[in-house]
Short mmCIF file of C-alpha atoms in Angstrom, two decimals:
data_model
loop_
_atom_site.label_atom_id
_atom_site.label_comp_id
_atom_site.label_asym_id
_atom_site.label_seq_id
_atom_site.Cartn_x
_atom_site.Cartn_y
_atom_site.Cartn_z
CA MET A 1 188.43 83.27 -121.09
CA ASP A 2 186.10 80.47 -121.07
CA GLY A 3 186.99 78.01 -119.38
CA ALA A 4 184.24 75.58 -120.13
CA THR A 5 185.79 75.13 -124.45
CA LEU A 6 189.52 74.99 -124.06
CA GLU A 7 191.17 75.04 -127.26
CA ALA A 8 193.73 73.10 -129.12
CA THR A 9 195.72 74.65 -128.54
CA THR A 10 195.71 75.80 -125.50
CA LEU A 11 195.34 72.30 -124.26
CA GLU A 12 199.06 71.16 -126.22
CA ALA A 13 200.47 74.88 -124.16
CA MET A 14 199.26 72.36 -120.59
CA GLU A 15 201.09 69.54 -121.29
CA ALA A 16 204.17 71.01 -121.92
CA ALA A 17 203.43 72.65 -118.55
CA VAL A 18 203.74 70.39 -116.77
CA ARG A 19 204.63 65.97 -116.72
CA GLY A 20 201.39 64.17 -115.42
CA PRO A 21 198.85 64.07 -118.30
CA VAL A 22 197.07 66.61 -119.52
CA ILE A 23 192.94 64.95 -119.85
CA GLY A 24 190.86 67.29 -122.14
CA PRO A 25 188.07 65.90 -123.11
CA GLN A 26 188.51 64.09 -126.02
CA HIS A 27 191.00 62.05 -123.67
CA PRO A 28 190.00 58.44 -124.18
CA ASP A 29 190.01 58.84 -120.13
CA TYR A 30 188.04 61.62 -119.43
CA HIS A 31 185.52 60.14 -118.56
CA GLN A 32 187.15 57.80 -115.55
CA ALA A 33 189.37 60.81 -115.02
CA ARG A 34 186.49 63.24 -113.97
CA LYS A 35 184.65 59.97 -111.16
CA ILE A 36 184.26 60.34 -107.80
CA TYR A 37 183.37 59.67 -105.43
CA ASN A 38 180.17 59.65 -105.10
CA ALA A 39 177.66 59.61 -108.21
CA MET A 40 175.45 62.25 -107.71
CA ILE A 41 177.93 64.16 -109.58
CA ASP A 42 178.85 64.63 -112.37
CA ARG A 43 180.14 67.39 -113.92
CA TYR A 44 182.40 68.55 -117.24
CA PRO A 45 186.09 70.10 -115.96
CA ALA A 46 187.47 71.82 -118.82
CA ALA A 47 190.99 69.33 -118.44
CA ILE A 48 192.28 67.81 -115.79
CA MET A 49 195.90 68.12 -114.72
CA ARG A 50 198.10 65.47 -112.93
CA CYS A 51 200.40 66.59 -111.57
CA THR A 52 203.50 64.03 -110.36
CA ASP A 53 204.61 66.59 -107.98
CA ALA A 54 205.45 70.46 -106.85
CA GLY A 55 207.13 71.16 -109.27
CA ASP A 56 203.82 70.38 -111.68
CA VAL A 57 201.25 72.17 -109.75
CA MET A 58 203.75 74.90 -109.55
CA ALA A 59 202.98 74.51 -112.60
CA SER A 60 200.28 73.87 -113.07
CA VAL A 61 198.86 77.14 -111.22
CA ASP A 62 200.71 79.27 -112.59
CA PHE A 63 199.22 78.61 -116.06
CA ILE A 64 195.61 78.84 -114.49
CA ARG A 65 195.75 81.53 -113.51
CA ASP A 66 197.81 83.40 -116.23
CA GLN A 67 195.42 82.16 -118.37
CA GLY A 68 192.33 83.76 -116.33
CA LEU A 69 190.78 79.89 -115.92
CA GLU A 70 189.03 78.55 -113.46
CA LEU A 71 191.16 76.23 -110.76
CA ALA A 72 189.36 73.07 -108.56
CA VAL A 73 191.39 70.99 -106.33
CA ARG A 74 191.07 67.32 -106.36
CA GLY A 75 193.08 65.15 -103.49
CA GLY A 76 190.70 61.83 -103.04
CA GLY A 77 187.60 62.69 -105.03
CA HIS A 78 186.06 61.96 -101.23
CA SER A 79 184.08 65.79 -101.80
CA GLY A 80 180.63 65.80 -100.53
CA PRO A 81 179.63 67.97 -102.39
CA GLY A 82 181.68 67.03 -105.13
CA LEU A 83 183.92 70.31 -104.76
CA CYS A 84 186.91 68.70 -106.47
CA GLU A 85 185.29 69.82 -110.04
CA VAL A 86 183.76 72.15 -110.71
CA ASP A 87 181.32 72.34 -114.72
CA GLY A 88 184.27 74.01 -117.13
CA ALA A 89 186.98 74.81 -114.90
CA VAL A 90 190.99 72.60 -114.51
CA THR A 91 191.36 70.20 -112.04
CA ILE A 92 194.75 69.42 -110.15
CA ASP A 93 194.37 66.50 -109.42
CA LEU A 94 196.92 65.48 -107.03
CA SER A 95 195.62 62.16 -107.26
CA PRO A 96 199.78 60.53 -108.72
CA MET A 97 201.12 61.98 -105.50
CA ARG A 98 200.15 59.00 -103.28
CA TRP A 99 203.41 58.21 -101.29
CA VAL A 100 204.10 57.79 -97.72
CA HIS A 101 207.17 57.95 -96.08
CA VAL A 102 207.04 57.02 -92.29
CA ASP A 103 210.35 58.15 -89.88
CA PRO A 104 209.72 55.28 -87.11
CA GLU A 105 212.70 57.32 -85.11
CA THR A 106 210.63 60.73 -84.35
CA ARG A 107 207.21 58.84 -85.48
CA THR A 108 206.10 61.01 -88.10
CA ALA A 109 205.29 60.47 -91.72
CA LEU A 110 205.80 61.87 -94.64
CA VAL A 111 202.54 61.89 -96.77
CA GLY A 112 201.93 62.90 -100.76
CA GLY A 113 199.15 65.19 -100.99
CA GLY A 114 197.18 62.45 -103.51
CA SER A 115 197.79 59.80 -100.75
CA GLN A 116 194.34 57.55 -99.32
CA LEU A 117 194.11 56.71 -95.40
CA GLY A 118 195.15 53.59 -96.83
CA ASP A 119 198.25 54.60 -98.04
CA LEU A 120 199.30 56.20 -94.47
CA ASP A 121 197.46 53.46 -92.48
CA HIS A 122 199.22 50.49 -94.06
CA ALA A 123 202.49 52.42 -94.29
CA SER A 124 202.34 53.53 -90.84
CA HIS A 125 201.11 50.13 -89.30
CA ALA A 126 204.58 48.24 -90.04
CA PHE A 127 206.09 50.14 -87.25
CA GLY A 128 203.46 49.92 -85.60
CA LEU A 129 201.50 53.21 -85.22
CA ALA A 130 199.13 55.25 -87.32
CA THR A 131 197.41 58.59 -86.06
CA PRO A 132 193.68 60.27 -86.41
CA ALA A 133 192.58 60.23 -89.60
CA GLY A 134 189.40 59.16 -91.07
CA ILE A 135 187.50 55.54 -90.76
CA MET A 136 187.58 54.09 -94.47
CA SER A 137 190.77 53.74 -96.16
CA THR A 138 189.60 55.63 -99.47
CA THR A 139 189.09 59.08 -97.86
CA GLY A 140 192.02 61.61 -99.25
CA VAL A 141 193.83 62.96 -96.64
CA GLY A 142 194.23 65.85 -98.23
CA GLY A 143 190.80 67.29 -97.89
CA LEU A 144 189.79 65.36 -94.51
CA THR A 145 193.05 66.70 -92.09
CA LEU A 146 192.41 69.68 -93.34
CA GLY A 147 188.70 70.82 -92.20
CA GLY A 148 189.54 68.68 -89.21
CA GLY A 149 189.80 65.40 -89.66
CA HIS A 150 188.55 62.71 -87.15
CA GLY A 151 188.50 59.18 -86.23
CA HIS A 152 188.08 56.02 -85.08
CA LEU A 153 191.59 58.21 -82.58
CA THR A 154 190.63 60.92 -81.77
CA ARG A 155 189.51 60.61 -77.56
CA LYS A 156 192.56 58.86 -77.38
CA TYR A 157 194.98 61.24 -79.92
CA GLY A 158 193.58 64.63 -81.05
CA LEU A 159 192.20 65.45 -84.36
CA THR A 160 194.06 64.87 -87.41
CA VAL A 161 194.97 68.81 -87.30
CA ASP A 162 196.57 68.23 -83.74
CA ASN A 163 198.30 65.61 -85.20
CA LEU A 164 199.89 68.08 -88.67
CA LEU A 165 203.24 69.55 -87.54
CA ALA A 166 204.33 70.96 -90.86
CA ALA A 167 202.04 70.91 -94.70
CA ASP A 168 204.28 71.96 -98.17
CA VAL A 169 202.02 74.92 -99.91
CA VAL A 170 201.94 76.26 -103.41
CA LEU A 171 200.48 79.09 -103.38
CA ALA A 172 198.76 80.87 -104.93
CA ASP A 173 201.41 82.58 -106.65
CA GLY A 174 202.86 80.01 -107.96
CA SER A 175 205.45 79.98 -105.15
CA PHE A 176 206.55 76.88 -102.57
CA VAL A 177 206.41 76.61 -98.43
CA THR A 178 206.07 74.97 -95.44
CA ALA A 179 204.00 76.23 -92.96
CA SER A 180 204.71 74.64 -89.34
CA ALA A 181 204.55 76.33 -85.85
CA LYS A 182 208.18 78.95 -87.09
CA GLU A 183 207.09 79.54 -90.32
CA TYR A 184 204.14 81.12 -91.66
CA PRO A 185 202.71 80.13 -88.18
CA ASP A 186 199.71 82.17 -89.63
CA LEU A 187 199.45 79.28 -92.82
CA PHE A 188 199.73 76.97 -90.66
CA TRP A 189 197.20 78.13 -87.89
CA ALA A 190 194.45 78.59 -91.02
CA LEU A 191 195.68 75.45 -92.78
CA ARG A 192 194.34 73.34 -89.41
CA GLY A 193 190.78 73.40 -90.42
CA GLY A 194 190.47 76.04 -92.55
CA GLY A 195 189.78 73.80 -95.95
CA GLY A 196 192.04 74.04 -99.41
CA ASN A 197 191.56 78.08 -99.25
CA PHE A 198 194.85 78.82 -98.95
CA GLY A 199 196.86 77.12 -100.63
CA ILE A 200 197.37 73.50 -102.63
CA VAL A 201 198.98 71.31 -100.09
CA THR A 202 201.79 68.61 -101.94
CA SER A 203 202.79 67.01 -99.04
CA PHE A 204 201.49 66.74 -94.97
CA THR A 205 203.99 65.78 -92.43
CA LEU A 206 201.92 64.17 -89.14
CA GLN A 207 202.35 62.87 -85.94
CA LEU A 208 202.14 58.77 -85.09
CA HIS A 209 201.11 56.86 -81.82
CA PRO A 210 201.72 53.81 -81.30
CA VAL A 211 198.97 51.31 -82.31
CA HIS A 212 199.01 48.49 -83.71
CA THR A 213 196.41 46.03 -83.06
CA VAL A 214 192.75 47.77 -81.27
CA GLY A 215 189.78 46.21 -80.12
CA PHE A 216 187.17 45.91 -82.45
CA GLY A 217 183.06 46.67 -81.98
CA ILE A 218 179.67 46.61 -83.12
CA THR A 219 176.52 46.55 -80.95
CA VAL A 220 173.58 47.21 -82.27
CA TRP A 221 169.69 46.93 -81.32
CA PRO A 222 166.24 47.63 -83.31
CA VAL A 223 165.38 51.42 -84.71
CA ASP A 224 163.15 51.22 -81.90
CA ARG A 225 165.03 50.94 -79.38
CA THR A 226 166.57 54.10 -80.53
CA PRO A 227 165.67 57.32 -77.52
CA ASP A 228 167.36 54.10 -74.99
CA VAL A 229 169.98 52.97 -76.30
CA LEU A 230 171.09 57.29 -77.31
CA ARG A 231 170.10 58.37 -73.65
CA TRP A 232 172.38 55.46 -72.04
CA TYR A 233 174.67 56.12 -75.38
CA ARG A 234 175.07 59.77 -74.49
CA GLU A 235 175.83 59.45 -70.66
CA PHE A 236 178.31 56.38 -71.15
CA LEU A 237 180.58 57.57 -73.41
CA PRO A 238 182.19 61.43 -72.86
CA GLN A 239 182.47 59.93 -69.13
CA ALA A 240 184.89 56.69 -71.19
CA PRO A 241 188.94 56.91 -70.69
CA ASP A 242 190.75 58.38 -73.61
CA ASP A 243 190.50 54.67 -75.16
CA LEU A 244 187.45 54.02 -76.17
CA ASN A 245 185.39 55.47 -79.21
CA GLY A 246 182.28 54.59 -80.14
CA PHE A 247 179.88 56.45 -82.54
CA TYR A 248 176.40 55.98 -82.58
CA ASN A 249 174.71 54.59 -86.36
CA LEU A 250 171.66 53.73 -87.94
CA LEU A 251 171.67 51.11 -89.78
CA THR A 252 170.56 48.28 -92.19
CA VAL A 253 172.82 45.41 -91.09
CA PRO A 254 173.96 43.63 -93.80
CA ALA A 255 173.42 39.39 -95.42
CA GLY A 256 177.16 38.60 -94.11
CA PRO A 257 179.21 38.19 -91.23
CA PRO A 258 180.00 38.92 -88.84
CA PHE A 259 176.25 39.28 -87.83
CA PRO A 260 174.38 36.51 -87.00
CA GLU A 261 171.30 35.49 -90.01
CA GLU A 262 168.17 36.31 -88.33
CA ILE A 263 169.35 39.70 -87.87
CA HIS A 264 170.30 40.54 -91.04
CA ASN A 265 168.29 43.25 -93.40
CA GLN A 266 167.00 44.49 -90.16
CA LYS A 267 167.05 48.37 -89.49
CA MET A 268 169.13 48.89 -86.23
CA CYS A 269 170.35 51.19 -83.55
CA GLY A 270 174.27 50.84 -83.19
CA VAL A 271 178.05 51.54 -81.83
CA VAL A 272 181.03 50.91 -83.63
CA TRP A 273 184.02 50.70 -81.06
CA CYS A 274 187.33 51.05 -81.18
CA TRP A 275 190.07 50.81 -78.12
CA THR A 276 193.05 51.32 -77.97
CA GLY A 277 193.88 50.46 -74.89
CA ASP A 278 195.28 46.42 -73.13
CA LEU A 279 193.91 44.05 -75.42
CA ALA A 280 192.38 42.24 -72.33
CA GLY A 281 190.34 45.13 -70.52
CA LEU A 282 188.49 45.94 -74.07
CA ASP A 283 185.39 43.07 -72.99
CA ASP A 284 185.11 44.97 -69.31
CA ALA A 285 185.35 48.94 -71.02
CA LEU A 286 182.31 47.36 -72.65
CA ALA A 287 180.42 45.66 -70.70
CA ALA A 288 178.14 48.43 -69.64
CA VAL A 289 176.15 48.18 -73.39
CA ASN A 290 173.18 45.70 -71.28
CA ASP A 291 172.39 49.24 -69.30
CA ALA A 292 170.45 50.28 -72.87
CA GLY A 293 168.82 47.06 -72.64
CA PRO A 294 169.83 43.71 -73.75
CA PRO A 295 171.47 44.82 -77.67
CA ALA A 296 170.14 42.18 -80.57
CA PHE A 297 174.20 41.68 -81.10
CA HIS A 298 176.87 42.89 -80.05
CA PHE A 299 179.85 41.65 -81.06
CA THR A 300 184.18 42.58 -79.73
CA THR A 301 187.18 40.34 -81.94
CA PRO A 302 191.20 41.64 -81.89
CA MET A 303 191.39 43.53 -85.48
CA PRO A 304 194.66 45.20 -86.46
CA TYR A 305 194.00 49.77 -87.30
CA PRO A 306 194.29 49.33 -90.62
CA GLY A 307 192.01 46.75 -91.07
CA VAL A 308 189.33 48.81 -88.72
CA GLN A 309 190.18 51.34 -91.22
CA SER A 310 188.64 49.13 -93.93
CA LEU A 311 185.47 47.94 -92.77
CA PHE A 312 183.77 50.24 -94.81
CA ASP A 313 184.72 50.22 -98.05
CA GLU A 314 182.48 47.63 -99.40
CA LEU A 315 179.78 48.65 -97.66
CA ILE A 316 179.79 52.27 -99.42
CA PRO A 317 182.26 52.19 -102.50
CA ALA A 318 182.75 54.78 -105.01
CA GLY A 319 179.63 55.20 -107.42
CA LEU A 320 176.92 54.97 -104.50
CA GLN A 321 174.28 58.42 -104.81
CA TRP A 322 175.04 60.49 -101.93
CA TYR A 323 173.93 64.18 -100.22
CA TRP A 324 175.15 64.75 -96.23
CA ARG A 325 174.79 67.64 -93.81
CA GLY A 326 176.37 67.91 -90.60
CA HIS A 327 176.28 69.54 -86.92
CA PHE A 328 178.16 69.09 -84.24
CA PHE A 329 176.43 68.64 -80.55
CA ASP A 330 177.51 69.37 -77.08
CA ARG A 331 174.76 67.25 -75.32
CA ILE A 332 171.76 65.00 -77.33
CA THR A 333 169.01 66.67 -75.89
CA ASP A 334 165.97 64.87 -75.18
CA GLU A 335 164.03 66.13 -77.29
CA SER A 336 166.34 65.51 -80.13
CA LEU A 337 165.60 61.60 -79.05
CA ASP A 338 162.42 61.66 -80.39
CA VAL A 339 163.85 62.89 -84.37
CA HIS A 340 166.27 60.26 -83.75
CA ALA A 341 163.52 57.30 -83.34
CA ARG A 342 161.35 59.06 -85.68
CA PHE A 343 164.08 59.58 -89.11
CA GLY A 344 165.58 55.78 -88.14
CA GLU A 345 162.68 54.50 -88.50
CA ASN A 346 161.36 56.24 -91.58
CA VAL A 347 165.00 56.03 -93.42
CA PRO A 348 164.43 56.11 -97.29
CA THR A 349 166.92 53.03 -98.08
CA ASP A 350 168.92 50.21 -97.06
CA LEU A 351 172.38 52.48 -97.11
CA SER A 352 171.20 55.78 -96.06
CA THR A 353 172.78 56.94 -92.43
CA VAL A 354 173.54 58.71 -89.36
CA HIS A 355 177.12 59.02 -87.24
CA LEU A 356 177.40 60.44 -83.94
CA TYR A 357 181.42 61.08 -83.90
CA PRO A 358 182.67 61.60 -80.83
CA VAL A 359 184.73 64.30 -81.08
CA ASP A 360 185.50 65.10 -76.74
CA ALA A 361 188.63 63.61 -74.68
CA ALA A 362 191.82 64.45 -76.59
CA ALA A 363 190.38 66.59 -78.93
CA GLY A 364 188.38 68.99 -76.92
CA ARG A 365 191.94 69.71 -74.37
CA VAL A 366 192.76 71.20 -77.62
CA ASP A 367 192.40 75.49 -76.93
CA LYS A 368 189.69 76.68 -78.90
CA ASP A 369 192.73 79.16 -80.53
CA ASP A 370 195.28 77.08 -80.85
CA THR A 371 193.75 75.78 -84.53
CA ALA A 372 190.97 77.07 -86.90
CA TRP A 373 188.55 74.68 -86.04
CA SER A 374 186.59 76.27 -83.59
CA TYR A 375 184.57 74.11 -82.49
CA ARG A 376 186.66 71.88 -79.46
CA ASP A 377 183.06 72.83 -77.26
CA ALA A 378 182.43 69.92 -79.21
CA ILE A 379 180.71 66.15 -77.47
CA TRP A 380 179.93 64.31 -81.19
CA SER A 381 180.07 65.85 -85.01
CA GLY A 382 176.99 64.43 -86.77
CA ILE A 383 176.29 63.52 -90.04
CA VAL A 384 172.94 62.58 -91.72
CA GLY A 385 173.38 60.72 -95.23
CA GLY A 386 170.65 60.58 -97.60
CA VAL A 387 173.47 57.11 -99.60
CA ASP A 388 171.61 54.32 -102.48
CA PRO A 389 173.09 52.34 -105.68
CA ASP A 390 170.37 54.38 -107.55
CA PRO A 391 169.90 57.70 -109.38
CA ALA A 392 166.32 57.01 -108.61
CA LYS A 393 166.65 57.53 -104.99
CA ALA A 394 168.81 60.51 -105.47
CA GLU A 395 166.03 63.02 -104.39
CA ILE A 396 164.50 60.64 -101.85
CA VAL A 397 167.33 60.17 -100.41
CA LYS A 398 168.62 64.10 -100.35
CA GLN A 399 165.29 64.64 -99.60
CA TRP A 400 165.06 62.95 -96.42
CA ALA A 401 168.67 63.66 -95.84
CA VAL A 402 167.63 67.58 -95.27
CA ASP A 403 164.39 67.36 -93.16
CA TYR A 404 166.11 65.62 -90.53
CA HIS A 405 169.09 66.94 -90.42
CA GLN A 406 166.38 70.44 -89.88
CA ALA A 407 164.90 68.59 -87.50
CA LEU A 408 168.33 67.77 -85.23
CA GLN A 409 169.02 72.12 -86.31
CA PRO A 410 167.50 72.80 -82.66
CA HIS A 411 169.05 70.63 -80.56
CA SER A 412 172.28 71.05 -82.67
CA MET A 413 175.64 73.36 -81.83
CA GLY A 414 174.96 76.09 -84.96
CA GLY A 415 178.03 75.32 -87.37
CA SER A 416 179.08 71.91 -89.02
CA TYR A 417 182.24 69.47 -89.47
CA VAL A 418 183.61 71.42 -91.86
CA ASN A 419 183.96 68.69 -94.93
CA PHE A 420 180.69 67.57 -93.82
CA ILE A 421 178.40 71.11 -95.08
CA GLY A 422 176.22 69.80 -98.02
CA ALA A 423 175.61 71.16 -101.18
CA GLY A 424 173.86 74.53 -101.13
CA GLU A 425 174.32 75.88 -97.62
CA GLY A 426 175.47 78.89 -98.26
CA GLN A 427 178.37 81.01 -96.40
CA ASP A 428 176.37 81.06 -93.63
CA ARG A 429 176.75 77.85 -92.87
CA VAL A 430 180.52 78.44 -93.28
CA ARG A 431 180.27 81.22 -91.61
CA SER A 432 178.81 79.50 -88.48
CA THR A 433 180.79 76.96 -89.02
CA TYR A 434 184.26 78.85 -88.15
CA ARG A 435 182.68 80.97 -85.25
CA ASP A 436 184.88 84.20 -84.34
CA HIS A 437 187.86 82.32 -86.66
CA TYR A 438 185.97 82.99 -89.39
CA GLY A 439 187.67 87.02 -89.61
CA ARG A 440 190.79 86.52 -89.06
CA LEU A 441 190.73 83.76 -91.89
CA ALA A 442 189.76 85.75 -93.48
CA GLN A 443 191.99 88.19 -93.35
CA ILE A 444 194.91 85.68 -93.62
CA LYS A 445 193.13 84.58 -97.06
CA ALA A 446 193.39 88.13 -98.72
CA THR A 447 197.08 87.73 -97.56
CA TYR A 448 198.05 84.56 -99.49
CA ASP A 449 194.93 84.25 -101.83
CA PRO A 450 193.80 88.59 -101.64
CA ASP A 451 192.19 87.22 -105.61
CA ASN A 452 190.12 84.04 -104.01
CA LEU A 453 192.00 81.51 -107.16
CA PHE A 454 191.33 78.86 -104.39
CA HIS A 455 187.48 79.32 -104.42
CA ALA A 456 185.87 75.72 -105.51
CA ASN A 457 186.05 74.67 -101.64
CA GLN A 458 183.82 76.28 -98.53
CA ASN A 459 185.06 79.59 -99.05
CA ILE A 460 186.46 81.47 -96.67
CA GLU A 461 185.98 85.39 -99.15
CA PRO A 462 189.46 86.93 -98.57
CA ALA A 463 188.81 90.45 -96.20
CA GLY A 464 189.63 94.16 -97.85
#
């Protein structure tokens, strides 16, 4: 059946199969419903099935499969290449499944598959708890977790998948299983970094840790100081205590607090800090920032963890033009300093950026074969992002990101965090991301999804 246009009777049958609404092209909410975080993606699904619970997901999978339709899955809608929507496919939309149940005794959270990080952070913060997951509250828990998940707490508590205890999954045959270290351990292994290839996760059980008020900081230097800052940063951070996380970034200073007016709208390089140790030790932990040369601005303050997680929400809201690509790095080479300096000084728009997220310390002490995430020897997960609100600048920001990414390739480890793979990078990039885990993942894919129903993702093809 051609999935581009569905007959009215097919839409009616969809509506009868699920409790949630089915939104077709004639529905008044269709154009709003098909919008995702990245406005560079403009796709027209044949229908959007908004699922209210696991039963809806099971019925949706059965219907789409049996009708020979193409399937895509949307959680938080933050997919950079827009993998959550496909022209002419049916989107299973988990966004109504936004709920979090925290058990303070076991320090665990049961999280609905459509939840965003802000939902998790809000619910767990009430109990003085948190888990490492991203840097923006609007990111979907599902996509982030299944790709591996890193954020402000990664050096202290590992990747998100290192804190995943169980997952409720709807498989390609429409059945429902709970995967954990004891049940369906092969599936559980694959889910921890293998993306959305193996099924639709309707809920996650995550380990939480004592985190309430953290030390937040930001230090910036003029962009022409990039080589000096990176020389210092590459030596300082890997030797820092696990309590200190700091991601390097390129930025145009926003015109607002906490930045002083004299540096507003200036190009800078800097580090965003998160300190989970004793708050009295925050300034001592960051005393070495002057070793990179006097910063243009250095700011620290205690902050509730959900506040840190939501700081970037207004700066980079939904609806911007985005193109991103990533790399893993085990070092910041001398040669790459010139690359960072050159592209930083020629950044095309105020919101375009590069981030280097630490994935060492606690994350690096997990054995590489314990999860599908294969780069436990990496120190940084980097992303180059071309960003602007103006669609007329879409090609400009994309080309800058592609050129920057390619210039860094010789200085990288050869793969990328799967959630940072950009549109059009190809199957070889997926293979390089999983390294020698790819064969095992392909075998597990063949077990649970032999016909590759779940292929609207960074696809792992079933072994055969």
